[in-house]
Amino acid sequence: MKKIFVDLHTHTKASDGTDSPAGLVRRAAGLGLAAVAVTDHDTLAGLNEAEAAGRSLGVEVIRGCEISTRFGRGEVHVLGLWLPRDPARLGAVQAGLAAVRERRVARNRRIADRLAALGLPVTYEAVRELAAGGVVGRPHFAALLCRQGVTATPREAFERYLGSGGAAYVPRELPEPAAAVALLAAAGATVSLAHPRLIRCAPEELDALVASLVPHGLNAIEAYHSEHSAADERACVGLAQRHGLLLTGGSDYHGEAKPGVELGRGKGGLRVTSAVLERLKTDRRARGLEC
């Protein structure tokens, strides 16, 4: 039977998911997906393992990543698909991602220091242990505070300590969207704006953002996403059409870290067809890029 569905936005243990890269691909094979893009946050660490699993299981694995950037009082996430294997072409991307990771570690250490200064039994090492090799983030601090009885719920931990205005809050230091787009485009990736309807801004601001990113190499809009409604999808299609961009789509699967979001199906109604993937490939071939 022909495989007709794909998932172009997924995460593994290499960042903040719970499946190993090979485990993610095995799950994709079991679901009958034709292709899966591994797009971990700010790292390429799981790509080789995922590709090896894909070759043995007959699942096309697309090398990708997701970069978080700052925009107003929130964030914009940028997806890069078909990152090259050549280390020389990847050098700038690897350096850029390493800088993002280093800033994340510095932020986490500052959060731990602030919590300790408040007299709370928190160390960075304890939070790393709780993360079990995954990317350390504020949810791990919240879980530790709950485990130690400092707060009753993660929500309370964010309200009192970790969220904006909290006693131990440290803002993220992130690159600009245009810089992330240009970095990925220069490496030959297809660059897509992730889940645009989740960006905290007015429609006209989103339109202006997209217009500003196109000259830097933005190729596509992620119209199909687990958190997008049918109306959101239509709005994204219109946004892409206005700016001459392609469409991408994926579940944003994180395994057990995002309960209720299934690989390939999102919250149940997501279906990204192989036709979406083929249009992206056609564009890449027309630009002389591998896929």
One Martini backbone bead per residue (centre of mass of N, CA, C, O) as a GRO file, in nm:
protein
  291
    1MET     BB    1   0.096   0.036   0.022
    2LYS     BB    2   0.075   0.361  -0.011
    3LYS     BB    3   0.243   0.628   0.115
    4ILE     BB    4   0.077   0.959   0.213
    5PHE     BB    5   0.225   1.042   0.485
    6VAL     BB    6   0.361   1.314   0.688
    7ASP     BB    7   0.631   1.456   0.911
    8LEU     BB    8   0.780   1.800   0.955
    9HIS     BB    9   0.759   1.794   1.299
   10THR     BB   10   1.007   1.686   1.532
   11HIS     BB   11   1.106   1.523   1.851
   12THR     BB   12   1.377   1.435   2.064
   13LYS     BB   13   1.619   1.361   2.299
   14ALA     BB   14   1.813   1.578   2.179
   15SER     BB   15   1.601   1.747   2.326
   16ASP     BB   16   1.245   1.754   2.430
   17GLY     BB   17   1.201   1.464   2.393
   18THR     BB   18   1.138   1.091   2.444
   19ASP     BB   19   1.248   0.987   2.188
   20SER     BB   20   1.445   0.837   2.006
   21PRO     BB   21   1.546   0.864   1.695
   22ALA     BB   22   1.488   0.564   1.627
   23GLY     BB   23   1.211   0.551   1.769
   24LEU     BB   24   1.069   0.754   1.591
   25VAL     BB   25   1.104   0.594   1.324
   26ARG     BB   26   0.959   0.342   1.418
   27ARG     BB   27   0.691   0.483   1.459
   28ALA     BB   28   0.656   0.578   1.169
   29ALA     BB   29   0.653   0.296   1.045
   30GLY     BB   30   0.406   0.189   1.209
   31LEU     BB   31   0.219   0.430   1.075
   32GLY     BB   32   0.302   0.468   0.759
   33LEU     BB   33   0.513   0.672   0.699
   34ALA     BB   34   0.706   0.819   0.451
   35ALA     BB   35   0.793   1.076   0.635
   36VAL     BB   36   1.050   1.243   0.847
   37ALA     BB   37   1.122   1.524   1.045
   38VAL     BB   38   1.407   1.618   1.226
   39THR     BB   39   1.350   1.903   1.472
   40ASP     BB   40   1.546   1.995   1.680
   41HIS     BB   41   1.650   2.198   1.928
   42ASP     BB   42   1.951   2.338   1.856
   43THR     BB   43   2.011   2.047   1.703
   44LEU     BB   44   2.194   1.753   1.532
   45ALA     BB   45   2.242   1.487   1.709
   46GLY     BB   46   1.999   1.280   1.581
   47LEU     BB   47   2.033   1.236   1.266
   48ASN     BB   48   2.206   0.982   1.213
   49GLU     BB   49   2.027   0.782   1.365
   50ALA     BB   50   1.769   0.834   1.202
   51GLU     BB   51   1.879   0.762   0.921
   52ALA     BB   52   1.956   0.470   0.980
   53ALA     BB   53   1.666   0.383   1.047
   54GLY     BB   54   1.538   0.465   0.777
   55ARG     BB   55   1.695   0.268   0.595
   56SER     BB   56   1.588   0.001   0.745
   57LEU     BB   57   1.256   0.099   0.736
   58GLY     BB   58   1.159   0.290   0.491
   59VAL     BB   59   1.219   0.593   0.592
   60GLU     BB   60   1.213   0.918   0.535
   61VAL     BB   61   1.478   1.137   0.634
   62ILE     BB   62   1.481   1.469   0.751
   63ARG     BB   63   1.706   1.716   0.792
   64GLY     BB   64   1.679   1.907   1.099
   65CYS     BB   65   1.559   2.216   1.265
   66GLU     BB   66   1.500   2.434   1.558
   67ILE     BB   67   1.477   2.789   1.602
   68SER     BB   68   1.496   3.021   1.848
   69THR     BB   69   1.340   3.347   1.865
   70ARG     BB   70   1.297   3.688   1.885
   71PHE     BB   71   0.964   3.857   1.945
   72GLY     BB   72   0.915   4.086   2.122
   73ARG     BB   73   0.752   3.912   2.396
   74GLY     BB   74   0.849   3.662   2.228
   75GLU     BB   75   0.841   3.398   1.984
   76VAL     BB   76   1.025   3.252   1.706
   77HIS     BB   77   1.008   2.972   1.488
   78VAL     BB   78   1.262   2.794   1.297
   79LEU     BB   79   1.277   2.591   1.010
   80GLY     BB   80   1.505   2.333   0.895
   81LEU     BB   81   1.537   2.170   0.579
   82TRP     BB   82   1.786   1.992   0.450
   83LEU     BB   83   2.043   1.943   0.584
   84PRO     BB   84   2.360   1.899   0.550
   85ARG     BB   85   2.642   1.672   0.575
   86ASP     BB   86   2.852   1.873   0.524
   87PRO     BB   87   3.064   2.020   0.741
   88ALA     BB   88   3.132   2.279   0.584
   89ARG     BB   89   2.824   2.369   0.550
   90LEU     BB   90   2.765   2.339   0.877
   91GLY     BB   91   2.944   2.526   1.047
   92ALA     BB   92   2.762   2.778   1.101
   93VAL     BB   93   2.528   2.626   1.227
   94GLN     BB   94   2.679   2.493   1.460
   95ALA     BB   95   2.774   2.759   1.586
   96GLY     BB   96   2.495   2.883   1.631
   97LEU     BB   97   2.380   2.652   1.810
   98ALA     BB   98   2.598   2.662   2.028
   99ALA     BB   99   2.530   2.947   2.125
  100VAL     BB  100   2.245   2.883   2.217
  101ARG     BB  101   2.320   2.662   2.423
  102GLU     BB  102   2.506   2.836   2.600
  103ARG     BB  103   2.284   3.037   2.684
  104ARG     BB  104   2.105   2.827   2.820
  105VAL     BB  105   2.299   2.736   3.038
  106ALA     BB  106   2.341   3.014   3.165
  107ARG     BB  107   2.048   3.053   3.244
  108ASN     BB  108   2.012   2.803   3.424
  109ARG     BB  109   2.228   2.885   3.629
  110ARG     BB  110   2.088   3.147   3.716
  111ILE     BB  111   1.833   3.019   3.821
  112ALA     BB  112   1.967   2.842   4.035
  113ASP     BB  113   2.099   3.075   4.190
  114ARG     BB  114   1.836   3.224   4.264
  115LEU     BB  115   1.705   2.994   4.421
  116ALA     BB  116   1.933   2.961   4.628
  117ALA     BB  117   1.918   3.261   4.734
  118LEU     BB  118   1.618   3.186   4.851
  119GLY     BB  119   1.667   2.893   5.001
  120LEU     BB  120   1.659   2.672   4.787
  121PRO     BB  121   1.689   2.317   4.693
  122VAL     BB  122   1.884   2.413   4.426
  123THR     BB  123   2.050   2.263   4.143
  124TYR     BB  124   2.182   2.217   3.840
  125GLU     BB  125   2.248   1.915   3.872
  126ALA     BB  126   1.959   1.823   3.952
  127VAL     BB  127   1.825   1.915   3.688
  128ARG     BB  128   1.992   1.744   3.494
  129GLU     BB  129   1.908   1.473   3.614
  130LEU     BB  130   1.604   1.510   3.551
  131ALA     BB  131   1.650   1.536   3.232
  132ALA     BB  132   1.811   1.283   3.127
  133GLY     BB  133   1.983   1.431   2.873
  134GLY     BB  134   1.819   1.657   2.815
  135VAL     BB  135   1.685   1.956   2.780
  136VAL     BB  136   1.710   2.216   2.980
  137GLY     BB  137   1.431   2.355   3.167
  138ARG     BB  138   1.183   2.500   3.344
  139PRO     BB  139   1.018   2.236   3.389
  140HIS     BB  140   1.243   2.109   3.566
  141PHE     BB  141   1.232   2.312   3.793
  142ALA     BB  142   0.935   2.265   3.859
  143ALA     BB  143   0.960   1.964   3.927
  144LEU     BB  144   1.161   2.001   4.161
  145LEU     BB  145   0.985   2.184   4.339
  146CYS     BB  146   0.764   1.971   4.372
  147ARG     BB  147   0.934   1.736   4.485
  148GLN     BB  148   1.027   1.929   4.740
  149GLY     BB  149   0.760   2.107   4.828
  150VAL     BB  150   0.754   2.412   4.739
  151THR     BB  151   0.538   2.319   4.532
  152ALA     BB  152   0.236   2.186   4.404
  153THR     BB  153   0.283   2.309   4.111
  154PRO     BB  154   0.403   2.416   3.816
  155ARG     BB  155   0.238   2.673   3.807
  156GLU     BB  156   0.338   2.784   4.076
  157ALA     BB  157   0.636   2.793   3.997
  158PHE     BB  158   0.597   3.006   3.776
  159GLU     BB  159   0.453   3.229   3.939
  160ARG     BB  160   0.684   3.255   4.172
  161TYR     BB  161   0.972   3.196   3.990
  162LEU     BB  162   0.986   3.139   3.648
  163GLY     BB  163   0.825   3.353   3.549
  164SER     BB  164   0.733   3.642   3.458
  165GLY     BB  165   0.809   3.802   3.769
  166GLY     BB  166   0.966   3.608   3.907
  167ALA     BB  167   1.215   3.554   4.145
  168ALA     BB  168   1.391   3.363   3.907
  169TYR     BB  169   1.387   3.521   3.655
  170VAL     BB  170   1.521   3.461   3.315
  171PRO     BB  171   1.587   3.576   3.028
  172ARG     BB  172   1.615   3.516   2.704
  173GLU     BB  173   1.880   3.462   2.463
  174LEU     BB  174   1.810   3.555   2.131
  175PRO     BB  175   1.782   3.553   1.815
  176GLU     BB  176   1.701   3.671   1.525
  177PRO     BB  177   1.505   3.574   1.274
  178ALA     BB  178   1.684   3.660   1.032
  179ALA     BB  179   1.940   3.509   1.125
  180ALA     BB  180   1.822   3.222   1.115
  181VAL     BB  181   1.733   3.218   0.825
  182ALA     BB  182   2.011   3.282   0.696
  183LEU     BB  183   2.167   3.043   0.813
  184LEU     BB  184   1.995   2.817   0.678
  185ALA     BB  185   2.003   2.915   0.383
  186ALA     BB  186   2.318   2.906   0.348
  187ALA     BB  187   2.304   2.576   0.386
  188GLY     BB  188   2.036   2.481   0.203
  189ALA     BB  189   1.775   2.522   0.337
  190THR     BB  190   1.449   2.486   0.414
  191VAL     BB  191   1.251   2.765   0.522
  192SER     BB  192   1.030   2.776   0.811
  193LEU     BB  193   0.750   2.897   0.969
  194ALA     BB  194   0.645   2.821   1.272
  195HIS     BB  195   0.347   2.826   1.396
  196PRO     BB  196   0.219   3.129   1.336
  197ARG     BB  197  -0.055   3.127   1.517
  198LEU     BB  198   0.132   3.131   1.795
  199ILE     BB  199   0.205   3.409   1.756
  200ARG     BB  200   0.231   3.710   1.944
  201CYS     BB  201   0.022   3.872   1.718
  202ALA     BB  202  -0.088   4.051   1.480
  203PRO     BB  203  -0.164   4.000   1.158
  204GLU     BB  204   0.003   4.245   1.050
  205GLU     BB  205   0.266   4.160   1.195
  206LEU     BB  206   0.299   3.888   1.058
  207ASP     BB  207   0.314   3.996   0.772
  208ALA     BB  208   0.566   4.172   0.823
  209LEU     BB  209   0.753   3.948   0.910
  210VAL     BB  210   0.749   3.783   0.652
  211ALA     BB  211   0.845   4.010   0.465
  212SER     BB  212   1.127   4.036   0.621
  213LEU     BB  213   1.223   3.723   0.561
  214VAL     BB  214   1.239   3.668   0.258
  215PRO     BB  215   1.522   3.808   0.190
  216HIS     BB  216   1.670   3.580   0.390
  217GLY     BB  217   1.511   3.281   0.297
  218LEU     BB  218   1.221   3.235   0.306
  219ASN     BB  219   0.998   2.954   0.189
  220ALA     BB  220   0.786   2.895   0.437
  221ILE     BB  221   0.475   2.771   0.583
  222GLU     BB  222   0.326   2.641   0.875
  223ALA     BB  223   0.002   2.536   0.838
  224TYR     BB  224   0.036   2.243   0.961
  225HIS     BB  225  -0.087   2.191   1.298
  226SER     BB  226  -0.190   2.088   1.604
  227GLU     BB  227  -0.280   2.407   1.686
  228HIS     BB  228  -0.442   2.427   1.425
  229SER     BB  229  -0.699   2.537   1.273
  230ALA     BB  230  -0.881   2.571   0.998
  231ALA     BB  231  -0.853   2.880   1.005
  232ASP     BB  232  -0.548   2.885   1.034
  233GLU     BB  233  -0.481   2.743   0.772
  234ARG     BB  234  -0.610   2.952   0.585
  235ALA     BB  235  -0.433   3.188   0.679
  236CYS     BB  236  -0.161   3.056   0.595
  237VAL     BB  237  -0.220   3.023   0.299
  238GLY     BB  238  -0.259   3.325   0.247
  239LEU     BB  239   0.018   3.415   0.343
  240ALA     BB  240   0.181   3.250   0.138
  241GLN     BB  241   0.055   3.369  -0.119
  242ARG     BB  242   0.134   3.670  -0.073
  243HIS     BB  243   0.465   3.566  -0.058
  244GLY     BB  244   0.542   3.308  -0.229
  245LEU     BB  245   0.494   3.044  -0.053
  246LEU     BB  246   0.522   2.758   0.099
  247LEU     BB  247   0.427   2.444   0.252
  248THR     BB  248   0.400   2.311   0.581
  249GLY     BB  249   0.395   2.010   0.811
  250GLY     BB  250   0.325   1.921   1.165
  251SER     BB  251   0.299   1.799   1.498
  252ASP     BB  252   0.518   1.846   1.725
  253TYR     BB  253   0.651   1.601   1.838
  254HIS     BB  254   0.743   1.472   2.198
  255GLY     BB  255   0.581   1.267   2.319
  256GLU     BB  256   0.540   1.264   2.660
  257ALA     BB  257   0.586   1.584   2.666
  258LYS     BB  258   0.310   1.574   2.466
  259PRO     BB  259   0.020   1.513   2.542
  260GLY     BB  260  -0.195   1.431   2.259
  261VAL     BB  261   0.053   1.419   2.055
  262GLU     BB  262   0.078   1.270   1.747
  263LEU     BB  263   0.229   1.107   1.518
  264GLY     BB  264   0.093   1.243   1.216
  265ARG     BB  265  -0.188   1.358   1.399
  266GLY     BB  266  -0.168   1.494   1.655
  267LYS     BB  267  -0.500   1.551   1.780
  268GLY     BB  268  -0.628   1.370   1.506
  269GLY     BB  269  -0.658   1.582   1.233
  270LEU     BB  270  -0.382   1.544   1.114
  271ARG     BB  271  -0.276   1.588   0.755
  272VAL     BB  272   0.020   1.520   0.575
  273THR     BB  273   0.104   1.508   0.258
  274SER     BB  274   0.315   1.416   0.002
  275ALA     BB  275   0.256   1.670  -0.167
  276VAL     BB  276   0.402   1.868   0.014
  277LEU     BB  277   0.681   1.741  -0.021
  278GLU     BB  278   0.700   1.754  -0.334
  279ARG     BB  279   0.693   2.065  -0.356
  280LEU     BB  280   0.957   2.108  -0.204
  281LYS     BB  281   1.135   1.940  -0.397
  282THR     BB  282   1.081   2.095  -0.655
  283ASP     BB  283   1.206   2.357  -0.552
  284ARG     BB  284   1.489   2.249  -0.499
  285ARG     BB  285   1.555   2.152  -0.782
  286ALA     BB  286   1.519   2.436  -0.915
  287ARG     BB  287   1.774   2.534  -0.714
  288GLY     BB  288   1.994   2.294  -0.696
  289LEU     BB  289   1.895   2.102  -0.462
  290GLU     BB  290   1.893   1.871  -0.236
  291CYS     BB  291   1.656   1.565  -0.138
   0.00000   0.00000   0.00000
